[in-house]
Short mmCIF file of C-alpha atoms and ligand atoms in Angstrom, two decimals:
data_model
loop_
_atom_site.label_atom_id
_atom_site.label_comp_id
_atom_site.label_asym_id
_atom_site.label_seq_id
_atom_site.Cartn_x
_atom_site.Cartn_y
_atom_site.Cartn_z
CA MET A 544 -87.11 9.41 -32.93
CA SER A 545 -85.47 7.48 -35.74
CA GLN A 546 -86.97 4.89 -37.99
CA VAL A 547 -85.55 2.83 -40.82
CA GLU A 548 -87.39 3.84 -43.95
CA THR A 549 -89.55 1.01 -45.25
CA SER A 550 -92.22 2.76 -47.30
CA GLN A 551 -91.65 5.47 -49.85
CA PRO A 552 -91.30 8.74 -47.90
CA GLU A 553 -93.62 11.57 -48.81
CA ALA A 554 -92.29 13.58 -51.72
CA ARG A 555 -91.98 16.77 -49.64
CA THR A 556 -89.72 15.13 -47.05
CA LYS A 557 -86.31 16.73 -47.32
CA THR A 558 -83.18 14.59 -47.50
CA PHE A 559 -80.14 15.91 -45.64
CA GLY A 560 -76.51 14.94 -46.11
CA ASN A 561 -73.56 14.34 -43.88
CA LEU A 562 -71.52 17.54 -43.48
CA ILE A 563 -67.96 16.68 -44.47
CA ASP A 564 -65.49 19.46 -45.29
CA ASN A 565 -68.48 21.86 -44.89
CA ARG A 566 -70.15 20.18 -47.86
CA GLU A 567 -73.33 18.15 -48.01
CA VAL A 568 -72.39 14.51 -48.67
CA MET A 569 -75.28 12.14 -49.37
CA SER A 570 -75.34 8.40 -48.65
CA GLU A 571 -77.29 5.74 -50.48
CA GLN A 572 -79.12 4.51 -47.36
CA THR A 573 -81.23 6.88 -45.30
CA PHE A 574 -83.29 6.83 -42.12
CA SER A 575 -86.07 9.14 -41.07
CA SER A 576 -86.23 11.38 -38.04
CA ARG A 577 -89.74 11.52 -36.64
CA ASN A 578 -91.59 13.63 -34.13
CA SER A 579 -91.20 11.60 -30.92
CA SER A 580 -94.71 12.60 -29.83
CA GLU A 581 -96.40 11.85 -33.13
CA LEU A 582 -94.67 9.22 -35.20
CA SER A 583 -96.50 10.03 -38.43
CA ASP A 584 -94.76 13.44 -38.55
CA VAL A 585 -91.41 13.10 -40.41
CA LEU A 586 -88.79 15.84 -39.87
CA GLY A 587 -86.45 14.69 -42.59
CA LEU A 588 -84.40 11.88 -44.08
CA PHE A 589 -80.81 11.54 -42.95
CA PRO A 590 -77.95 9.53 -44.39
CA GLU A 591 -76.53 6.29 -43.05
CA ALA A 592 -72.88 7.21 -43.48
CA THR A 593 -70.78 4.36 -44.85
CA GLU A 594 -67.49 3.27 -43.35
CA GLU A 595 -65.66 4.96 -46.22
CA GLN A 596 -67.52 8.23 -45.63
CA VAL A 597 -66.66 8.15 -41.94
CA ARG A 598 -63.02 7.46 -42.82
CA GLU A 599 -63.09 10.34 -45.31
CA ALA A 600 -64.50 12.66 -42.63
CA CYS A 601 -61.59 11.71 -40.33
CA ARG A 602 -59.05 12.34 -43.09
CA VAL A 603 -60.61 15.73 -43.81
CA ALA A 604 -60.45 16.60 -40.10
CA GLN A 605 -56.79 15.52 -40.07
CA GLY A 606 -56.11 17.82 -43.00
CA ALA A 607 -57.82 20.77 -41.30
CA PHE A 608 -55.94 20.29 -38.02
CA LYS A 609 -52.78 22.18 -38.90
CA GLY A 610 -54.52 25.40 -39.87
CA TRP A 611 -57.03 25.31 -37.02
CA SER A 612 -54.51 24.47 -34.31
CA LYS A 613 -52.33 27.36 -35.48
CA THR A 614 -55.23 29.82 -35.36
CA PRO A 615 -54.60 31.90 -32.20
CA ALA A 616 -56.71 30.69 -29.29
CA PRO A 617 -58.34 34.13 -28.69
CA VAL A 618 -59.43 34.11 -32.34
CA ARG A 619 -60.90 30.64 -31.91
CA GLY A 620 -62.61 31.94 -28.75
CA GLU A 621 -64.21 34.83 -30.60
CA LEU A 622 -65.58 32.37 -33.15
CA ILE A 623 -67.09 30.33 -30.31
CA GLY A 624 -68.65 33.59 -29.06
CA GLY A 625 -70.21 33.91 -32.51
CA VAL A 626 -71.65 30.40 -32.17
CA GLY A 627 -73.20 31.52 -28.85
CA ARG A 628 -74.78 34.55 -30.52
CA ALA A 629 -76.15 32.44 -33.38
CA LEU A 630 -77.62 30.02 -30.81
CA GLU A 631 -79.19 32.92 -28.90
CA ARG A 632 -80.77 34.20 -32.11
CA GLU A 633 -82.09 30.74 -33.04
CA LYS A 634 -82.86 29.61 -29.47
CA GLU A 635 -86.62 29.46 -29.90
CA ALA A 636 -86.54 27.67 -33.26
CA LEU A 637 -83.92 25.19 -32.09
CA SER A 638 -85.81 24.54 -28.83
CA ARG A 639 -89.00 23.84 -30.74
CA LEU A 640 -87.10 21.52 -33.05
CA ALA A 641 -85.68 19.64 -30.04
CA THR A 642 -89.16 19.30 -28.51
CA ARG A 643 -90.54 18.00 -31.77
CA GLU A 644 -87.68 15.64 -32.49
CA MET A 645 -86.92 14.07 -29.11
CA GLY A 646 -90.02 14.88 -27.05
CA LYS A 647 -88.83 16.89 -24.05
CA THR A 648 -90.97 19.82 -22.93
CA LEU A 649 -90.35 23.23 -24.45
CA LYS A 650 -89.19 24.61 -21.10
CA GLU A 651 -86.60 21.85 -20.91
CA ALA A 652 -85.62 22.23 -24.55
CA ARG A 653 -84.99 25.92 -23.94
CA GLY A 654 -82.80 24.90 -21.01
CA ASP A 655 -80.98 22.43 -23.26
CA VAL A 656 -80.17 25.17 -25.80
CA GLN A 657 -79.34 27.67 -23.03
CA GLU A 658 -76.79 25.22 -21.61
CA ALA A 659 -75.04 25.26 -25.01
CA ILE A 660 -75.16 29.08 -25.05
CA ASP A 661 -73.69 29.19 -21.52
CA THR A 662 -70.94 26.83 -22.69
CA CYS A 663 -70.11 29.17 -25.59
CA HIS A 664 -69.97 32.18 -23.27
CA PHE A 665 -67.64 30.34 -20.93
CA PHE A 666 -65.27 29.18 -23.66
CA GLN A 667 -65.28 32.42 -25.60
CA SER A 668 -63.20 33.98 -22.82
CA GLU A 669 -61.28 30.76 -22.16
CA GLY A 670 -59.67 31.41 -25.54
CA ARG A 671 -57.96 34.36 -23.85
CA ARG A 672 -56.77 32.22 -20.94
CA LEU A 673 -55.71 28.66 -21.78
CA TYR A 674 -52.89 29.46 -19.42
CA GLY A 675 -49.59 27.68 -19.30
CA GLN A 676 -47.02 28.29 -16.57
CA THR A 677 -43.57 29.77 -16.33
CA VAL A 678 -41.68 27.58 -13.88
CA PRO A 679 -38.36 28.42 -12.19
CA SER A 680 -35.45 26.31 -13.39
CA GLU A 681 -32.79 24.86 -11.07
CA MET A 682 -30.20 26.25 -13.51
CA PRO A 683 -29.26 29.85 -14.22
CA ASN A 684 -30.06 31.27 -17.65
CA LYS A 685 -32.63 28.62 -18.34
CA GLU A 686 -36.43 28.95 -18.49
CA LEU A 687 -39.10 26.31 -18.01
CA LEU A 688 -42.49 26.75 -19.64
CA THR A 689 -45.64 24.70 -20.02
CA TYR A 690 -48.05 24.84 -22.93
CA ARG A 691 -51.42 23.27 -23.56
CA ARG A 692 -51.44 21.62 -26.97
CA PRO A 693 -54.44 20.23 -28.88
CA LEU A 694 -54.65 16.48 -29.31
CA GLY A 695 -55.63 16.27 -33.00
CA VAL A 696 -58.81 14.75 -34.39
CA VAL A 697 -61.59 14.04 -31.88
CA GLY A 698 -64.30 11.44 -32.58
CA ILE A 699 -67.55 12.23 -30.78
CA VAL A 700 -70.66 10.07 -30.31
CA THR A 701 -73.60 11.48 -28.33
CA ALA A 702 -77.02 10.40 -27.03
CA GLY A 703 -80.39 11.86 -27.99
CA ASN A 704 -81.74 12.99 -24.62
CA PHE A 705 -79.77 16.26 -24.61
CA PRO A 706 -79.49 16.90 -28.34
CA VAL A 707 -77.85 20.32 -28.03
CA ALA A 708 -76.27 20.75 -24.58
CA VAL A 709 -74.34 17.50 -24.30
CA PRO A 710 -72.82 17.70 -27.82
CA ALA A 711 -71.89 21.33 -27.05
CA TRP A 712 -70.07 20.19 -23.87
CA LYS A 713 -67.76 18.24 -26.16
CA LEU A 714 -67.67 20.18 -29.43
CA ILE A 715 -67.05 23.62 -27.94
CA PRO A 716 -64.04 22.85 -25.72
CA ALA A 717 -62.58 20.44 -28.31
CA LEU A 718 -62.67 23.14 -30.99
CA LEU A 719 -61.65 25.99 -28.68
CA THR A 720 -58.49 24.15 -27.70
CA GLY A 721 -57.56 23.69 -31.38
CA ASN A 722 -58.74 20.18 -32.20
CA THR A 723 -60.79 19.20 -35.23
CA VAL A 724 -63.85 16.98 -34.92
CA VAL A 725 -65.90 14.19 -36.48
CA TRP A 726 -69.25 13.97 -34.71
CA LYS A 727 -71.80 11.15 -34.99
CA PRO A 728 -74.94 12.31 -33.17
CA SER A 729 -77.75 10.09 -31.93
CA GLU A 730 -80.02 8.76 -34.64
CA ASP A 731 -82.86 10.05 -32.43
CA ALA A 732 -81.87 13.68 -32.92
CA PRO A 733 -80.19 14.15 -36.31
CA ALA A 734 -82.18 17.30 -37.16
CA CYS A 735 -80.96 19.08 -34.00
CA ALA A 736 -77.40 18.02 -34.81
CA TYR A 737 -77.68 19.26 -38.39
CA ALA A 738 -79.03 22.64 -37.21
CA LEU A 739 -76.32 22.97 -34.56
CA VAL A 740 -73.50 22.26 -37.02
CA LYS A 741 -75.00 24.66 -39.58
CA LEU A 742 -74.97 27.42 -36.93
CA MET A 743 -71.37 26.55 -36.03
CA HIS A 744 -70.36 26.72 -39.67
CA GLU A 745 -72.23 30.03 -39.99
CA ALA A 746 -70.01 31.44 -37.22
CA GLY A 747 -67.05 30.85 -39.53
CA LEU A 748 -65.52 27.45 -38.77
CA PRO A 749 -63.11 26.77 -41.64
CA ALA A 750 -63.86 23.82 -43.93
CA GLY A 751 -63.17 20.42 -42.41
CA VAL A 752 -62.77 21.60 -38.80
CA LEU A 753 -66.15 20.21 -37.71
CA ASN A 754 -67.57 17.26 -39.63
CA LEU A 755 -70.91 15.58 -39.07
CA VAL A 756 -71.70 12.00 -40.01
CA PHE A 757 -75.11 10.43 -39.44
CA GLY A 758 -76.34 6.94 -38.79
CA GLY A 759 -76.94 4.23 -36.23
CA GLY A 760 -74.58 2.91 -33.59
CA LYS A 761 -73.96 -0.83 -33.78
CA GLY A 762 -72.81 -1.96 -37.22
CA ALA A 763 -73.28 1.57 -38.53
CA ALA A 764 -71.70 5.05 -38.47
CA GLY A 765 -71.13 5.01 -34.68
CA GLU A 766 -69.19 1.76 -34.81
CA HIS A 767 -67.32 2.92 -37.92
CA LEU A 768 -66.19 6.04 -36.10
CA ILE A 769 -65.06 4.02 -33.09
CA SER A 770 -63.08 1.71 -35.39
CA MET A 771 -61.16 4.73 -36.73
CA MET A 772 -59.17 4.64 -33.48
CA ASP A 773 -57.68 1.33 -34.65
CA GLU A 774 -56.86 2.89 -38.03
CA GLY A 775 -54.90 5.62 -36.28
CA LEU A 776 -57.16 8.37 -37.60
CA LEU A 777 -58.36 9.66 -34.21
CA ASN A 778 -56.39 11.16 -31.33
CA LYS A 779 -59.26 11.32 -28.85
CA PHE A 780 -62.73 9.87 -28.39
CA ALA A 781 -65.63 11.37 -26.43
CA PHE A 782 -68.84 9.48 -25.74
CA THR A 783 -72.09 9.92 -23.84
CA GLY A 784 -74.25 6.81 -23.63
CA SER A 785 -74.57 3.40 -22.03
CA THR A 786 -72.00 1.86 -19.71
CA ALA A 787 -71.81 -1.24 -21.93
CA VAL A 788 -70.83 0.74 -25.04
CA GLY A 789 -68.56 2.96 -22.92
CA ARG A 790 -66.60 -0.12 -21.80
CA GLU A 791 -66.10 -1.19 -25.43
CA ILE A 792 -64.92 2.28 -26.43
CA GLY A 793 -62.62 2.34 -23.39
CA ALA A 794 -61.05 -0.98 -24.42
CA ILE A 795 -60.44 0.13 -28.01
CA ALA A 796 -59.12 3.50 -26.87
CA GLY A 797 -56.88 1.75 -24.34
CA ARG A 798 -55.16 -0.46 -26.88
CA ASN A 799 -54.49 2.68 -28.93
CA LEU A 800 -53.20 4.54 -25.85
CA LEU A 801 -55.98 7.12 -26.09
CA HIS A 802 -57.75 8.50 -23.04
CA PRO A 803 -61.44 8.73 -23.91
CA THR A 804 -64.05 10.93 -22.29
CA LEU A 805 -66.80 8.58 -21.10
CA GLU A 806 -70.07 9.85 -19.64
CA LEU A 807 -72.12 6.76 -18.92
CA GLY A 808 -75.19 5.59 -17.03
CA GLY A 809 -76.42 6.33 -13.55
CA LYS A 810 -78.73 4.98 -10.87
CA ASN A 811 -78.83 8.14 -8.87
CA PRO A 812 -79.94 8.12 -5.22
CA LEU A 813 -82.09 10.86 -3.72
CA VAL A 814 -82.17 10.69 0.08
CA VAL A 815 -84.95 12.20 2.19
CA MET A 816 -84.04 12.48 5.87
CA ARG A 817 -86.45 12.72 8.83
CA ASP A 818 -85.85 16.46 9.29
CA ALA A 819 -86.26 17.43 5.62
CA ASP A 820 -88.67 20.06 4.39
CA LEU A 821 -91.04 17.47 2.93
CA ASP A 822 -92.78 19.79 0.47
CA ASN A 823 -89.43 20.72 -1.01
CA ALA A 824 -88.32 17.07 -0.99
CA VAL A 825 -91.49 15.87 -2.74
CA GLY A 826 -91.11 18.57 -5.40
CA GLY A 827 -87.45 17.68 -5.97
CA ALA A 828 -88.10 13.94 -5.99
CA LEU A 829 -90.99 14.28 -8.42
CA TRP A 830 -88.92 16.29 -10.87
CA ALA A 831 -85.84 14.08 -10.48
CA SER A 832 -87.93 10.93 -11.07
CA PHE A 833 -90.28 11.98 -13.84
CA GLY A 834 -88.83 15.09 -15.49
CA THR A 835 -87.80 14.26 -19.09
CA GLY A 836 -89.76 11.04 -18.51
CA GLY A 837 -86.81 9.79 -16.44
CA GLN A 838 -84.59 9.88 -19.54
CA ARG A 839 -81.73 11.96 -18.12
CA CYS A 840 -78.56 10.30 -17.02
CA THR A 841 -79.02 12.40 -13.87
CA SER A 842 -82.60 11.23 -13.23
CA ALA A 843 -83.24 9.74 -9.80
CA GLY A 844 -83.22 5.92 -9.67
CA ASN A 845 -83.87 5.19 -5.99
CA ILE A 846 -85.53 7.45 -3.43
CA ILE A 847 -84.10 6.51 -0.08
CA VAL A 848 -86.41 7.62 2.72
CA ASP A 849 -85.69 7.78 6.44
CA ALA A 850 -88.15 5.57 8.38
CA PRO A 851 -89.84 8.23 10.59
CA VAL A 852 -91.04 10.20 7.52
CA TYR A 853 -91.49 7.25 5.16
CA ASP A 854 -95.28 7.03 5.33
CA ASP A 855 -95.78 10.77 5.18
CA PHE A 856 -93.37 11.16 2.24
CA LYS A 857 -94.90 8.20 0.40
CA ALA A 858 -98.44 9.57 0.77
CA ARG A 859 -97.48 13.02 -0.48
CA PHE A 860 -95.29 11.69 -3.27
CA LEU A 861 -98.02 9.34 -4.54
CA GLU A 862 -100.62 12.08 -4.42
CA ALA A 863 -98.36 14.34 -6.47
CA THR A 864 -97.54 11.51 -8.91
CA LYS A 865 -101.22 10.88 -9.59
CA THR A 866 -101.76 14.45 -10.75
CA ILE A 867 -98.79 14.65 -13.15
CA LYS A 868 -99.74 16.00 -16.54
CA ILE A 869 -98.35 13.92 -19.42
CA GLY A 870 -98.73 14.26 -23.17
CA ASP A 871 -97.46 15.77 -26.42
CA PRO A 872 -95.25 18.73 -25.38
CA ASN A 873 -95.65 20.30 -28.84
CA LYS A 874 -99.37 20.73 -28.19
CA PHE A 875 -99.61 21.07 -24.42
CA GLY A 876 -97.32 23.56 -22.76
CA ASP A 877 -97.86 22.41 -19.20
CA VAL A 878 -97.05 18.67 -19.33
CA LEU A 879 -94.32 17.43 -16.98
CA TYR A 880 -93.15 14.91 -19.52
CA GLY A 881 -93.77 13.64 -23.03
CA PRO A 882 -93.11 10.40 -24.88
CA PHE A 883 -90.19 8.00 -24.86
CA ILE A 884 -87.36 9.18 -27.06
CA ASN A 885 -87.62 5.94 -29.04
CA GLU A 886 -89.34 2.57 -29.11
CA ARG A 887 -86.19 0.77 -28.01
CA PHE A 888 -86.06 2.75 -24.73
CA PHE A 889 -89.76 2.07 -24.21
CA THR A 890 -89.38 -1.69 -24.72
CA ARG A 891 -86.40 -1.86 -22.40
CA TRP A 892 -88.25 0.13 -19.74
CA LEU A 893 -91.24 -2.26 -19.92
CA GLU A 894 -88.98 -5.15 -18.88
CA HIS A 895 -88.57 -3.79 -15.39
CA TYR A 896 -92.19 -4.60 -14.55
CA ASP A 897 -91.27 -8.30 -14.80
CA TRP A 898 -88.20 -7.75 -12.64
CA GLY A 899 -90.31 -6.01 -10.00
CA ARG A 900 -92.86 -8.79 -9.90
CA GLU A 901 -90.28 -11.61 -9.99
CA ASP A 902 -88.00 -10.01 -7.40
CA GLY A 903 -90.86 -9.29 -4.97
CA ALA A 904 -91.19 -5.49 -5.07
CA THR A 905 -94.60 -3.87 -4.59
CA LEU A 906 -96.10 -1.76 -7.36
CA LEU A 907 -97.74 1.29 -5.79
CA TYR A 908 -98.69 3.12 -8.95
CA GLY A 909 -98.33 2.86 -12.72
CA GLY A 910 -98.99 0.33 -15.43
CA GLY A 911 -96.71 0.27 -18.47
CA ARG A 912 -97.79 1.88 -21.69
CA VAL A 913 -100.43 4.59 -21.67
CA THR A 914 -103.33 3.46 -23.88
CA PRO A 915 -106.76 4.93 -24.70
CA GLU A 916 -108.26 2.43 -22.24
CA ALA A 917 -105.69 2.83 -19.48
CA LYS A 918 -104.34 6.33 -19.00
CA PRO A 919 -103.38 8.36 -15.95
CA THR A 920 -105.86 11.11 -15.04
CA GLY A 921 -103.36 13.79 -16.10
CA PHE A 922 -102.81 12.38 -19.59
CA VAL A 923 -103.76 14.74 -22.41
CA GLY A 924 -104.01 14.03 -26.14
CA ASP A 925 -103.69 10.84 -28.14
CA PRO A 926 -101.70 8.09 -26.39
CA GLU A 927 -101.50 6.04 -29.58
CA ALA A 928 -99.60 8.76 -31.46
CA SER A 929 -96.38 7.50 -29.80
CA PHE A 930 -94.99 5.58 -26.81
CA TYR A 931 -96.02 7.10 -23.49
CA GLY A 932 -95.35 5.48 -20.13
CA TRP A 933 -97.24 5.65 -16.85
CA PRO A 934 -95.41 7.32 -13.99
CA THR A 935 -94.48 4.25 -11.98
CA VAL A 936 -93.71 3.94 -8.27
CA TRP A 937 -92.49 0.83 -6.47
CA GLU A 938 -91.84 0.15 -2.79
CA GLY A 939 -90.29 -2.68 -0.82
CA VAL A 940 -87.30 -2.42 -3.18
CA THR A 941 -84.10 -3.86 -1.74
CA LYS A 942 -80.46 -3.72 -2.79
CA ASP A 943 -80.43 -7.23 -4.28
CA MET A 944 -83.25 -6.45 -6.74
CA ARG A 945 -82.54 -5.78 -10.40
CA GLN A 946 -84.57 -2.60 -10.42
CA PHE A 947 -82.56 -1.21 -7.51
CA GLN A 948 -79.33 -1.81 -9.41
CA THR A 949 -80.23 -1.20 -13.04
CA GLU A 950 -80.80 2.05 -14.87
CA VAL A 951 -84.28 1.77 -16.44
CA PHE A 952 -84.24 5.14 -18.28
CA GLY A 953 -87.97 5.80 -18.00
CA PRO A 954 -90.60 7.25 -15.65
CA THR A 955 -90.05 4.78 -12.83
CA ILE A 956 -88.90 5.30 -9.27
CA ASN A 957 -88.27 2.99 -6.30
CA LEU A 958 -88.99 3.93 -2.70
CA VAL A 959 -86.42 2.42 -0.33
CA LYS A 960 -86.92 2.61 3.43
CA VAL A 961 -83.87 3.07 5.69
CA ASP A 962 -83.24 4.04 9.29
CA GLY A 963 -80.86 6.95 9.85
CA ILE A 964 -78.07 8.64 7.92
CA GLY A 965 -75.67 5.67 8.11
CA GLU A 966 -78.12 3.29 6.42
CA ALA A 967 -79.12 6.00 3.95
CA ILE A 968 -75.54 6.50 2.75
CA GLU A 969 -74.95 2.75 2.63
CA ALA A 970 -78.03 2.26 0.43
CA ALA A 971 -77.07 5.23 -1.75
CA ASN A 972 -73.64 3.69 -2.36
CA ALA A 973 -74.93 0.16 -2.97
CA VAL A 974 -75.16 0.52 -6.76
CA ALA A 975 -72.50 -0.02 -9.40
CA TYR A 976 -72.92 3.57 -10.65
CA GLY A 977 -71.85 6.91 -9.21
CA LEU A 978 -73.00 9.81 -11.36
CA SER A 979 -75.30 12.14 -9.42
CA SER A 980 -76.81 12.12 -5.91
CA ALA A 981 -79.00 14.26 -3.67
CA ILE A 982 -79.97 14.60 -0.04
CA TYR A 983 -82.82 16.51 1.55
CA THR A 984 -81.98 17.45 5.13
CA ASN A 985 -81.50 20.55 7.28
CA ASN A 986 -79.02 18.79 9.54
CA ARG A 987 -75.62 20.18 8.59
CA LEU A 988 -73.73 17.20 9.95
CA TRP A 989 -75.83 14.75 7.91
CA ALA A 990 -75.42 16.86 4.80
CA HIS A 991 -71.69 17.04 5.45
CA ARG A 992 -71.39 13.29 5.94
CA PHE A 993 -73.37 12.64 2.77
CA LYS A 994 -71.24 15.02 0.75
CA GLU A 995 -68.08 13.35 2.02
CA GLU A 996 -69.09 9.68 1.91
CA ILE A 997 -71.30 9.45 -1.19
CA GLN A 998 -69.64 7.77 -4.16
CA ALA A 999 -70.74 10.16 -6.87
CA GLY A 1000 -69.30 12.77 -9.18
CA MET A 1001 -72.11 15.22 -8.39
CA THR A 1002 -74.08 15.89 -5.23
CA SER A 1003 -77.00 18.21 -4.49
CA ILE A 1004 -78.05 19.30 -1.02
CA ASN A 1005 -81.75 20.18 -0.90
CA ASN A 1006 -82.07 20.04 -4.67
CA SER A 1007 -82.77 17.47 -7.36
CA THR A 1008 -80.23 14.96 -8.76
CA THR A 1009 -80.53 16.76 -12.11
CA GLY A 1010 -79.67 20.26 -13.19
CA ALA A 1011 -75.88 20.58 -13.21
CA GLU A 1012 -74.85 24.09 -14.26
CA ALA A 1013 -72.83 24.49 -17.43
CA HIS A 1014 -69.58 25.56 -15.74
CA MET A 1015 -69.37 22.83 -13.07
CA PRO A 1016 -67.49 19.55 -13.55
CA PHE A 1017 -69.92 16.96 -14.96
CA GLY A 1018 -69.15 13.26 -14.72
CA GLY A 1019 -69.20 10.24 -12.47
CA VAL A 1020 -67.30 7.52 -10.68
CA LYS A 1021 -67.67 3.70 -10.69
CA GLY A 1022 -69.81 2.49 -13.63
CA SER A 1023 -70.72 6.06 -14.60
CA GLY A 1024 -67.45 6.87 -16.30
CA ASN A 1025 -63.68 6.80 -16.28
CA GLY A 1026 -63.11 9.92 -14.22
CA THR A 1027 -63.04 12.40 -17.08
CA ARG A 1028 -65.07 15.57 -16.57
CA GLU A 1029 -66.99 17.77 -18.96
CA SER A 1030 -67.71 21.49 -18.61
CA GLY A 1031 -65.92 24.38 -16.94
CA ILE A 1032 -62.16 24.53 -16.66
CA TRP A 1033 -61.93 20.79 -15.94
CA VAL A 1034 -62.88 19.67 -19.44
CA ILE A 1035 -59.83 21.38 -20.92
CA GLU A 1036 -57.63 18.65 -19.44
CA ASN A 1037 -59.39 16.15 -21.67
CA TYR A 1038 -58.82 17.91 -24.97
CA THR A 1039 -55.22 19.01 -24.52
CA TYR A 1040 -51.89 17.57 -23.50
CA TRP A 1041 -49.22 19.41 -21.58
CA GLN A 1042 -45.94 20.19 -23.26
CA GLY A 1043 -43.04 21.08 -20.97
CA VAL A 1044 -40.36 23.25 -22.58
CA ASN A 1045 -36.76 23.82 -21.35
CA ASP A 1046 -35.36 26.98 -22.89
CA ASP A 1047 -31.62 27.13 -22.10
CA VAL A 1048 -30.01 30.45 -23.04
CA SER A 1049 -26.74 29.84 -21.10
CA GLY A 1050 -24.81 28.69 -24.17
CA THR A 1051 -23.35 25.74 -22.24
CA LEU A 1052 -24.47 22.18 -21.56
CA GLN A 1053 -26.12 22.34 -18.10
CA LEU A 1054 -27.19 18.91 -16.87
CA ALA A 1055 -30.29 18.90 -14.65
CA GLN A 1056 -29.86 16.99 -11.34
CA MET A 1057 -26.09 16.68 -12.03
CA ASP A 1058 -24.77 20.20 -12.60
CA THR A 1059 -27.19 21.95 -10.26
CA ALA A 1060 -25.24 24.28 -7.97
CA TYR A 1061 -27.00 23.91 -4.62
CA ILE A 1062 -25.71 26.04 -1.71
CA GLU A 1063 -23.71 24.07 0.87
CA PRO A 1064 -24.99 24.44 4.49
CA GLN A 1065 -22.62 25.94 7.15
CA ALA A 1066 -21.60 24.29 10.43
CA GLU A 1067 -24.57 23.03 12.49
CA VAL A 1068 -26.12 25.38 15.04
CA ASP A 1069 -27.16 23.92 18.42
CA VAL A 1070 -29.80 26.34 19.85
CA SER A 1071 -29.51 25.13 23.48
CA ASP A 1072 -25.72 25.66 23.28
CA LEU A 1073 -26.24 29.25 22.15
CA PHE A 1074 -27.88 30.16 25.48
CA ALA A 1075 -26.09 27.79 27.85
C1 UN1 B 2493 -77.57 13.95 -19.45
O1 UN1 B 2493 -78.65 13.49 -19.06
O2 UN1 B 2493 -76.82 13.27 -20.20
O3 UN1 B 2493 -77.60 17.93 -15.02
C2 UN1 B 2493 -77.08 15.31 -19.14
C3 UN1 B 2493 -78.49 17.76 -15.84
C4 UN1 B 2493 -78.34 18.38 -17.21
C5 UN1 B 2493 -77.49 17.52 -18.09
C6 UN1 B 2493 -77.90 16.07 -18.14
N1 UN1 B 2493 -77.74 19.68 -17.06
O4 UN1 B 2493 -79.51 17.12 -15.59
#
């Protein structure tokens, strides 16, 4: 969690710099990164990069582009393999740092780091592919070829909920394909970002290829980096965060004719049909709703339950919700979720209680902030050490309600009753987002219809809305993004452009479409005449 420094920090608190041209560059203003579960624990002080420092980082990345883009792709791939090995070596330390800094459980933090390792493994060998095509020409003695070329300097801004995996989804393919980078990580996870970049530099990235600038978003380093598109210093932008900010980035990128990667919000539906294995569905729904305290972009937003099993599902789901263990994941290994990543997310989440009451939904369980006086039975530790939220369940939620439509990014879920697969799909599609989705059913036709008709970039059948594997296309439709995909082979499209090459060795001017020597057909053959 980040905090603007007001009091004098303890003398032993270390101050870190931006990493520009592989050198530590300090800024006058700093902010602190704090343990999300215990706000008195400071991890370090990080710089608020100035506009001039961000500009300098972009210029440095521009300068490093020529050398890096000319480095053979298999050599770049081997370096990425080295990053993967460094991450494997430091997996435990980095996972513990992520748990301390942003508050996810250690099991999840290990998954976060593993996703980055998987990404390195995938792209290590992609350095030996990055295939282009040889294409037949319509002319003799002429060859057609296609090449993937890097775009140039990539500006990257990421969120704090996946401090290692989601940056790696962008950094690794961007670098592998020969681009250079300026990255502004979330102010909620600067320590993880610093450690990640140090490991990437350790693997041998030449100076200036990957630059790290710290600071806030609005009016700070994030906005400065975005504005570098207008200064012509960036050739690509990649962003994970809110739909509102994504739209602004899209507009600025658009007027500069750049195609940004935008991974934005979600209000992901999880459907439970009448024939579902209810134990499996309850387990999946519980994890999708409350895992990471609901602070994944793939967390479930609405659980859409088929009428015949509604009461049964609701009873089991509530029973399971009441026993969830919550608390400081640094101290208690078996909690399902920890604190809010920051106070801002907590405050925004609290608002939805007013929406629920005003819009006429029914609160089945949960009550805002966990306090010493009011805590769920499964809460362990000191609730006042940070911002912890009750697992919250609503019912009677309908499509017109704000909490049905809006991403609340916290441990809250809505139960929505429907009748049959048609109504279930209609409800699932009735939001302005389309990131992830899930259905629990053993009816193959229903699963097939859901898969085909759901408006979402990702769909799970009999599994949670979360948990995309590192080599599958990640991204959404509608308000969840602009159609770009991260991960696997698909992401390469977003960090390269195609160059088509005509190589004419004929020694004469051969004009395509005009000089092409097509073969003239002979006289027409009438088959019935042949056998008359
Ligand atoms: C995110 O919340 O921004 O599919 C990413 C998942 C994870 C990634 C989530 N692999 O839940």
